[in-house]
Amino acid sequence: MISKKVHSVQEALKGIKDDMTLLVGGFGLCGIPENSIAELVRLDVKKLTCVSNNAGVDDFGLGLLLQKHQIKKMISSYVGENHEFERQMLNNEIEVELIPQGTLAERCRSAKVGIPAFFTPAGVGTEVAKGKEVRVFNGKKYLLEYAVQADFALIKAWKGDEAGNIIFKGTARNFNQAMCGAAKINVVEVEELVPVGELNPNEIHVPGVFVQRIFQGEKYEKRIEKLTLKE
Amino acid sequence: MLSKEQIAQRISKELQDGFYVNLGIGIPTLVANYVPENINVEFQSENGVLGMGSFPTKEQVDADIINAGKQTITTLPGASFFDSELSFGMIRGQHIDLTVLGAMEVSQNGDIANWKIPGKMVKGMGGAMDLVASAENIIVAMMHTNREGESKLLKQCSLPLTGVSCVKTIVTNLALLTIENGKFLLKETAPDVGVEYIKSVTEGELIVSPNCKTMFI
């Protein structure tokens, strides 16, 4: 067994420096790597480029890094829930690249699986298409989009084993699966880290080959962004 | 004039047995409340679930199970979870039969703008650009006019576009219209709303269908 286990979040994020590009899993606050984000705040690394579907909320998720101006550039599809972010963006205090959600996911998956670029219809005829190559296939226009390039991916899964095999739960899977393996170093935090042999190989979502470091998160707040109950 | 619930109710009549449907945030979400009893449809949420159920009770709440609007949800028997890449794979691959979404503006050739007001509101397009670029069947649910009373059905969109020539049907608080040959075709009027009034609040070119009728809710 090749062990990917590290003993702390400090060990897991070793090597993260200013100016790096990070892929950060999650959709809204669902499935975000809470422990890794908290450690980034503590490390006080600056000028980060963060690729993440959303930018958290004002006081949680990537919002914690935005508060401290640790992020130089955000690459996201939707940032509407974070007022501080919107303020920084409208005042040009932060660089922002907004890209369609499916394109974002595919740019991560492509990097993971060795595809340098791909064509997608999303954004044709819009400002997203500016400067991009357009090709026609079967009478329909498509844009050329490139795989992301990132130094670290910060992933959150539900369960994992010491070999780095992981399983997600519910919609907390979201971007975590495509991002896991898309960066040079892929760090996974799990709610429960088990010895090898305990997970059913038929139920693994991402095999350990895509993971360099895995650790059990100390605690999870799992904040709910919009608690909506049945009337 | 239709309420938001009635707009959703009218759109629900476009659902067909066996449809996989993606509902956007706002009025579209309400469509799920009016699925006709004799048909089976499954709702997809692009953050990674097919077979979305109702909102949870207090006891059922699970922070790991939300919809694309970040609301807590439940799943129905037969539901499945998947990752964002596969989710948009089923959207781009045209495995989703119907997309219902909101809009700030729609033009008479079916262009849609719903993600950005330059200098004012920049939230991002989320999955809207992927959805409108791929879906065969797109219904827009929106108010006919904006808060200033100006038409949202235009000759040309003034806001940054989300997609080009993609909208097929629009249901507003005043009418049901389709896009035909680069014009709005008025097919149904809301109860108690006259054709002349609809014309007066539609900036784009409007043709009245010879079969135009009062909407049945």
XYZ file of C-alpha atoms in Angstrom:
448
model
C 0.000 0.000 0.000
C 1.265 3.440 -0.912
C 0.320 5.652 2.004
C -0.883 9.200 1.365
C -1.675 9.911 4.988
C -0.331 13.027 6.646
C -0.907 13.812 10.299
C -1.974 17.420 10.269
C -3.316 20.182 8.095
C 0.062 21.917 8.512
C 1.819 18.944 6.951
C -0.861 18.686 4.266
C -0.419 22.278 3.063
C 3.380 22.302 3.258
C 4.792 24.113 0.232
C 1.925 26.533 -0.359
C 3.474 29.945 -1.011
C 2.535 33.435 -2.125
C 1.476 33.802 -5.780
C 0.379 30.192 -6.171
C -2.771 28.998 -7.958
C -5.119 26.874 -5.871
C -8.141 24.816 -6.898
C -10.670 24.861 -4.068
C -13.558 22.392 -4.056
C -17.128 23.081 -2.996
C -20.372 24.582 -4.243
C -21.465 27.493 -2.097
C -20.477 26.354 1.394
C -21.310 22.725 0.588
C -18.267 20.451 0.461
C -15.639 23.147 1.045
C -12.270 22.168 2.554
C -12.899 23.996 5.833
C -9.730 22.899 7.590
C -7.438 23.760 4.686
C -9.032 27.193 4.292
C -8.561 27.900 8.011
C -4.900 26.923 7.665
C -4.446 29.247 4.652
C -5.720 32.083 6.849
C -3.235 31.120 9.553
C -0.353 30.801 7.063
C -1.242 34.270 5.768
C -0.080 33.409 2.245
C -0.836 36.273 -0.143
C -1.492 37.033 -3.792
C -3.229 33.718 -4.326
C -5.152 32.853 -7.450
C -8.137 30.778 -6.348
C -10.149 28.668 -8.757
C -13.430 27.857 -7.064
C -17.035 27.862 -8.209
C -17.970 30.439 -5.566
C -16.200 32.856 -3.268
C -17.806 31.800 0.006
C -19.818 34.216 2.124
C -18.503 37.282 3.965
C -17.365 35.373 7.050
C -16.927 31.770 5.915
C -15.316 29.734 3.167
C -13.066 31.716 0.848
C -14.648 34.847 2.310
C -12.177 34.405 5.172
C -9.271 34.833 2.742
C -10.969 37.761 0.989
C -11.372 39.591 4.302
C -7.603 39.461 4.745
C -6.898 40.384 1.122
C -5.004 37.126 0.544
C -6.560 36.598 -2.874
C -5.171 38.418 -5.904
C -7.414 36.748 -8.451
C -10.608 34.686 -8.316
C -11.678 32.359 -11.102
C -15.325 31.450 -10.454
C -18.723 31.061 -12.064
C -20.869 32.740 -9.401
C -19.838 35.084 -6.631
C -23.199 36.621 -5.735
C -23.383 35.582 -2.101
C -20.334 37.514 -0.951
C -20.805 41.260 -0.516
C -17.193 41.988 0.393
C -16.146 40.206 -2.771
C -18.594 42.148 -4.944
C -17.304 45.377 -3.385
C -13.648 44.449 -4.041
C -14.545 43.468 -7.593
C -16.496 46.635 -8.449
C -13.631 48.724 -6.995
C -11.044 46.755 -8.999
C -9.266 45.679 -5.801
C -9.316 42.083 -6.957
C -8.893 40.500 -10.358
C -11.824 38.323 -11.381
C -12.398 35.886 -14.185
C -15.991 34.729 -14.397
C -16.488 31.623 -16.488
C -19.465 29.359 -17.128
C -19.864 26.682 -14.488
C -19.701 23.727 -16.858
C -16.616 25.196 -18.513
C -14.997 25.589 -15.097
C -15.698 21.957 -14.238
C -14.435 20.742 -17.606
C -11.277 22.866 -17.367
C -10.507 21.078 -14.111
C -11.370 17.612 -15.385
C -9.270 18.192 -18.519
C -6.232 19.086 -16.437
C -6.792 15.948 -14.385
C -7.033 13.591 -17.354
C -4.397 15.007 -19.691
C -6.598 16.889 -22.146
C -4.971 20.291 -22.860
C -8.047 21.964 -24.345
C -11.608 21.292 -25.480
C -14.521 22.890 -27.332
C -17.744 23.896 -25.587
C -20.848 25.801 -26.752
C -21.142 27.716 -23.457
C -20.507 31.430 -23.914
C -20.629 31.590 -27.724
C -21.717 35.100 -28.770
C -21.166 36.526 -25.270
C -18.307 38.466 -23.679
C -16.919 35.126 -22.452
C -15.990 34.396 -26.082
C -13.771 37.482 -26.365
C -10.383 36.538 -27.789
C -11.212 32.831 -27.964
C -11.000 30.596 -30.982
C -14.413 29.639 -32.395
C -14.896 26.461 -34.416
C -18.001 25.117 -36.106
C -18.879 21.441 -35.665
C -22.050 20.055 -37.268
C -23.290 23.574 -37.927
C -22.949 24.770 -34.316
C -20.361 27.159 -32.887
C -18.017 26.156 -30.065
C -15.333 27.967 -28.046
C -11.867 26.641 -27.409
C -11.179 26.474 -23.673
C -8.002 25.348 -21.920
C -7.287 23.044 -19.001
C -6.477 24.861 -15.752
C -2.946 24.892 -14.404
C -2.682 24.853 -10.651
C -0.135 24.241 -7.912
C -2.435 22.780 -5.270
C -5.971 21.375 -5.184
C -7.749 21.558 -1.826
C -10.402 18.859 -1.763
C -13.037 17.844 0.780
C -14.439 14.314 0.848
C -16.599 12.373 3.273
C -14.545 9.250 3.854
C -11.116 8.265 2.739
C -8.510 5.628 3.436
C -4.773 5.900 3.959
C -4.158 4.957 0.323
C -5.959 8.159 -0.693
C -9.126 6.527 -2.044
C -12.076 8.777 -1.350
C -15.866 8.795 -1.244
C -18.097 11.869 -1.318
C -21.516 12.379 0.205
C -24.575 13.972 -1.401
C -24.075 17.172 -3.350
C -20.845 17.858 -1.439
C -19.186 16.000 -4.314
C -19.650 18.915 -6.796
C -16.270 20.313 -7.949
C -14.239 18.157 -5.576
C -14.225 15.175 -7.902
C -13.073 17.016 -11.052
C -10.489 19.060 -9.146
C -8.967 16.103 -7.312
C -5.990 15.250 -9.472
C -6.042 18.440 -11.540
C -3.230 20.214 -9.657
C 0.432 19.345 -9.105
C -0.279 18.489 -5.468
C -3.752 17.316 -4.508
C -4.636 17.541 -0.839
C -7.755 15.833 0.482
C -9.343 16.404 3.856
C -11.949 13.921 5.024
C -14.407 13.696 7.869
C -13.315 10.140 8.545
C -9.973 8.605 7.636
C -9.999 4.807 7.830
C -7.301 2.137 7.444
C -7.018 0.494 4.022
C -9.398 -2.374 3.488
C -12.330 -0.714 5.180
C -13.747 1.028 2.119
C -15.500 -1.033 -0.538
C -13.456 -0.746 -3.780
C -16.737 -0.703 -5.739
C -17.770 2.510 -4.036
C -14.616 4.637 -4.456
C -15.311 7.934 -6.259
C -11.674 8.998 -6.754
C -8.842 6.434 -6.628
C -5.802 7.273 -4.524
C -3.600 7.698 -7.606
C -5.020 11.224 -7.951
C -4.184 12.123 -4.336
C -0.820 13.117 -2.845
C -1.845 13.906 0.743
C -4.853 12.951 2.811
C -5.771 13.871 6.393
C -8.729 13.832 8.718
C -10.109 17.310 9.359
C -10.133 18.345 12.998
C -13.702 19.611 12.916
C -16.450 20.523 10.479
C -18.906 23.336 10.950
C -20.755 22.545 7.668
C -22.491 25.863 7.688
C -25.772 25.966 5.753
C -26.065 28.930 3.432
C -29.840 28.929 2.914
C -31.696 26.765 5.363
C -35.023 26.162 3.635
C -37.656 24.048 5.331
C -40.839 22.431 4.116
C -43.759 24.752 4.827
C -52.133 39.597 -14.462
C -50.466 36.446 -13.254
C -48.755 36.080 -9.898
C -45.329 34.432 -9.820
C -47.029 31.226 -8.700
C -49.394 31.381 -11.667
C -46.491 31.879 -14.090
C -44.978 28.703 -12.642
C -48.343 26.958 -12.860
C -48.661 27.812 -16.558
C -45.137 26.563 -17.276
C -45.900 23.320 -15.438
C -48.392 22.505 -18.202
C -45.454 22.240 -20.602
C -44.004 19.331 -18.603
C -44.311 15.948 -20.264
C -44.138 12.465 -18.851
C -40.533 11.266 -18.683
C -38.956 14.735 -18.825
C -35.703 15.512 -17.008
C -35.952 19.189 -16.087
C -33.541 21.844 -14.838
C -35.173 24.727 -12.963
C -33.330 27.993 -12.397
C -33.477 30.181 -9.299
C -36.573 32.320 -8.607
C -39.912 31.766 -10.373
C -38.633 28.618 -12.169
C -38.106 26.866 -8.813
C -41.847 27.209 -8.155
C -42.665 25.028 -11.188
C -41.825 21.969 -9.081
C -44.907 22.699 -6.949
C -47.304 22.201 -9.869
C -46.275 18.955 -11.575
C -49.469 17.358 -12.956
C -50.365 14.257 -10.972
C -50.537 11.866 -13.907
C -46.953 12.373 -15.133
C -43.467 11.564 -13.862
C -40.653 14.087 -14.226
C -37.271 14.315 -12.532
C -35.667 17.569 -11.498
C -31.963 18.071 -11.998
C -29.922 20.569 -10.043
C -26.623 21.374 -11.725
C -24.612 21.139 -8.501
C -25.023 17.397 -8.826
C -28.385 15.773 -8.166
C -31.166 14.188 -10.190
C -34.416 13.372 -8.453
C -34.749 16.401 -6.212
C -37.604 16.266 -3.727
C -39.236 18.897 -1.549
C -37.516 21.052 1.045
C -36.677 19.091 4.212
C -38.355 19.066 7.588
C -36.180 20.224 10.482
C -35.238 16.602 11.188
C -34.324 15.854 7.560
C -31.939 18.799 7.064
C -28.539 17.702 5.728
C -25.862 20.337 5.036
C -24.430 18.036 2.347
C -27.630 18.009 0.302
C -28.499 21.316 -1.350
C -29.761 22.605 -4.699
C -28.020 25.042 -7.046
C -29.699 27.909 -5.188
C -27.829 26.673 -2.075
C -31.116 25.758 -0.388
C -31.435 22.596 1.665
C -33.391 19.895 -0.189
C -34.405 16.239 0.020
C -34.144 13.538 -2.628
C -36.799 11.163 -3.920
C -36.494 7.393 -4.350
C -34.477 6.804 -7.529
C -32.372 9.925 -7.048
C -28.667 10.052 -7.870
C -25.709 12.259 -6.993
C -22.835 13.075 -9.332
C -20.077 15.630 -9.725
C -20.205 19.019 -11.479
C -18.380 17.794 -14.556
C -20.864 14.973 -15.177
C -23.735 17.296 -14.327
C -22.752 19.656 -17.119
C -21.987 16.643 -19.264
C -25.662 15.712 -19.105
C -26.603 19.325 -19.858
C -24.224 19.792 -22.818
C -24.929 16.276 -24.000
C -28.627 17.249 -24.250
C -29.872 14.594 -21.869
C -31.969 17.218 -20.065
C -35.312 17.757 -21.808
C -36.355 21.158 -20.509
C -34.649 24.168 -18.944
C -36.661 26.882 -17.221
C -34.818 30.020 -16.199
C -35.303 33.658 -15.329
C -34.095 36.616 -17.385
C -33.483 40.343 -17.172
C -34.012 40.763 -20.927
C -34.995 38.624 -23.914
C -34.678 39.802 -27.519
C -36.961 38.983 -30.416
C -34.430 36.580 -31.923
C -34.218 34.623 -28.674
C -31.096 36.144 -27.136
C -31.133 36.175 -23.349
C -29.393 38.406 -20.799
C -29.566 37.408 -17.142
C -26.175 37.550 -15.484
C -24.677 41.000 -15.334
C -25.467 44.707 -15.062
C -22.151 46.435 -15.861
C -20.882 48.547 -12.992
C -23.785 47.556 -10.763
C -24.397 43.901 -10.327
C -21.764 41.306 -11.047
C -22.749 37.977 -9.613
C -21.594 35.713 -12.398
C -23.322 33.462 -14.878
C -23.189 30.289 -12.806
C -24.440 27.484 -15.013
C -26.746 29.655 -17.134
C -24.439 29.960 -20.145
C -23.904 26.199 -20.327
C -27.635 25.597 -19.986
C -28.775 28.043 -22.666
C -26.019 27.045 -25.099
C -26.978 23.390 -24.920
C -30.666 22.953 -24.135
C -33.049 22.256 -27.007
C -36.035 23.462 -25.076
C -35.724 26.669 -23.055
C -38.583 28.467 -21.339
C -37.980 31.861 -19.769
C -40.086 32.795 -16.741
C -40.060 36.501 -15.931
C -42.031 39.675 -15.372
C -42.985 41.430 -18.610
C -41.498 44.743 -17.443
C -38.749 45.773 -15.043
C -39.187 47.779 -11.840
C -39.186 51.011 -13.840
C -42.026 49.660 -15.968
C -39.808 49.229 -19.043
C -40.241 46.286 -21.377
C -37.975 43.270 -20.868
C -38.934 41.919 -24.308
C -36.699 43.886 -26.628
C -35.569 44.232 -30.230
C -32.028 43.770 -28.947
C -30.758 43.081 -25.449
C -28.957 46.042 -23.890
C -27.263 43.976 -21.159
C -24.384 41.525 -21.677
C -25.732 38.334 -23.230
C -25.955 34.941 -21.596
C -26.766 33.155 -24.840
C -27.649 33.817 -28.462
C -30.828 32.733 -30.308
C -31.669 30.118 -27.728
C -34.960 31.033 -26.030
C -38.016 29.279 -27.480
C -40.850 30.273 -25.135
C -41.436 33.092 -22.650
C -44.081 33.132 -19.941
C -44.561 36.490 -18.242
C -47.133 37.888 -15.845
C -49.006 39.129 -18.938
C -48.593 36.540 -21.673
C -47.141 33.418 -23.222
C -45.025 34.158 -26.280
C -42.772 32.163 -28.539
C -39.917 33.253 -30.772
C -40.791 32.780 -34.453
C -38.654 34.075 -37.337
C -36.996 36.768 -35.274
C -40.199 38.101 -33.729
C -42.260 37.605 -30.597
C -45.406 35.616 -31.341
C -48.202 36.269 -28.827
C -50.009 32.982 -28.235
C -51.795 33.435 -24.933
C -52.832 36.429 -22.890
C -53.193 36.353 -19.111
C -56.811 36.556 -17.919
C -58.041 40.176 -17.885
C -55.050 41.440 -19.901
C -55.721 42.899 -23.351
C -53.630 42.413 -26.485
C -53.213 46.190 -26.907
C -51.777 46.507 -23.423
C -49.309 43.686 -24.072
C -48.267 45.422 -27.314
C -47.706 48.675 -25.418
C -45.276 47.060 -22.976
C -43.421 44.948 -25.560
C -40.584 46.887 -27.154
C -39.633 44.166 -29.630
C -41.666 43.336 -32.719
C -44.810 41.495 -31.709
C -47.037 39.397 -33.940
C -50.382 38.239 -32.584
C -51.053 34.618 -33.407
C -54.354 34.042 -35.246
C -55.011 31.413 -32.586
C -54.192 33.719 -29.680
C -56.326 32.815 -26.681
C -56.785 33.582 -23.017
C -54.483 31.536 -20.831
C -56.011 28.665 -18.906
C -54.476 28.345 -15.444
